[in-house]
Every structure is written in C-alpha cells, then in structure tokens.
Amino acid sequence: MSAHLVKCDNCGRSFIGDTSAPTLPCPNCGFDTVLAKRQEEENRAKEEAVKRIFDLVTLEKIRAYLTESDYEYLACKLRDKPQYVQAVTSLKFKDPRVALMLSVTAGSLGADRFYEGKRGLAVLKASFGVFTLGLWYVADWFLIVNSVKQTNYKKIAKLLTFLC
C-alpha cells in the first residue's frame, strides 16, 4: 500500500489514499482521481504521438527535394525541435526533376542554372558552354539534381540558423 495525500480534481479537497490502486474515489464527491489522471496522461501521450507522426509525415513531403543524407540529418535534428517542422516545410523548394528537364532541353542556354538561382553560372554556361564542345551541358545532366538538392538544403540551414 502506497498512502499519499491526494487532492481531488473535482471538489478540491485533500484525502489520504492508495495511489497504486487502480481506482481512487474521493470520499467527498466520489470522483475517481487516479483514473482521471491516468486517462489525462494517456490522452496527452496519444496527442503527442499523433503530433510526432504528423510532423514526420509533413517532413516526408520534402524528402524528394534533398539528398538522402541531408534529409536524414534534418529529420534527426527536427525530432528534437518539432516546432520548426512547419517553418521548414513552408519554404519554397526547387524541384530537382524540373531542373533535370531544363538541363536536358535548354541546358545550352543555362536555363537549369537560372532555375536553380545561380545566375552567374547560368550566364557563363550560356556564353562559354560552346567552347567545351557540349561537355558542360552533358555533365550538368548528372550534376544538376544534386546541385539543386544542396541548394534546397542550404535554404533550410539558413532558416534554422535564423530560428535557433
């Protein structure tokens, strides 16, 4: 028997009761104090679990915009700070697939690098790419996806630096 002074959540009066018992009715009003506290703790735990799942599902939406290692690092970092998940997922990201399509179709004009936001590199590519005999354009077909994903991660890192 574990006797403790317990305060009734319903009537506010204190009484001595066995807090290890499955139920602990108040002698004044009959309110089951221990059961109510356990249900409240269970409900709080369920709400936290649902919120964690929601945060992970929300975070999963940006997986395609990051490299796998960057995503894993970010997910691990945001597990400790769930309040930032909404801020991170509200950012506008560049789609690596769009960048790849632009690289294949209009890479000689630097469209892929303009889309990524690297204007200087785009101008250089459009101006001097001819001198590389098309190798720059072809190389970008393989490089642009990771480059866009790294640009997206840098945007997140900048936001987290600002928030923390």
Coordinates of N, CA and C in Angstrom, one line a residue, residues 18 91 120 138 154-155:
D18 N -4.5 5.3 -1.5 CA -3.5 4.4 -2.1 C -3.4 4.7 -3.6
L91 N 8.8 26.4 -46.7 CA 9.7 27.0 -47.6 C 9.4 26.5 -49.0
G120 N 24.9 33.8 -62.2 CA 26.3 33.9 -62.8 C 26.8 32.7 -63.5
V138 N 26.3 18.1 -71.0 CA 26.1 16.7 -70.7 C 26.5 16.5 -69.2
K154 N 20.7 24.2 -48.2 CA 21.3 25.4 -47.8 C 20.2 26.4 -47.3
K155 N 19.1 26.4 -48.1 CA 17.9 27.3 -47.7 C 17.4 26.9 -46.3

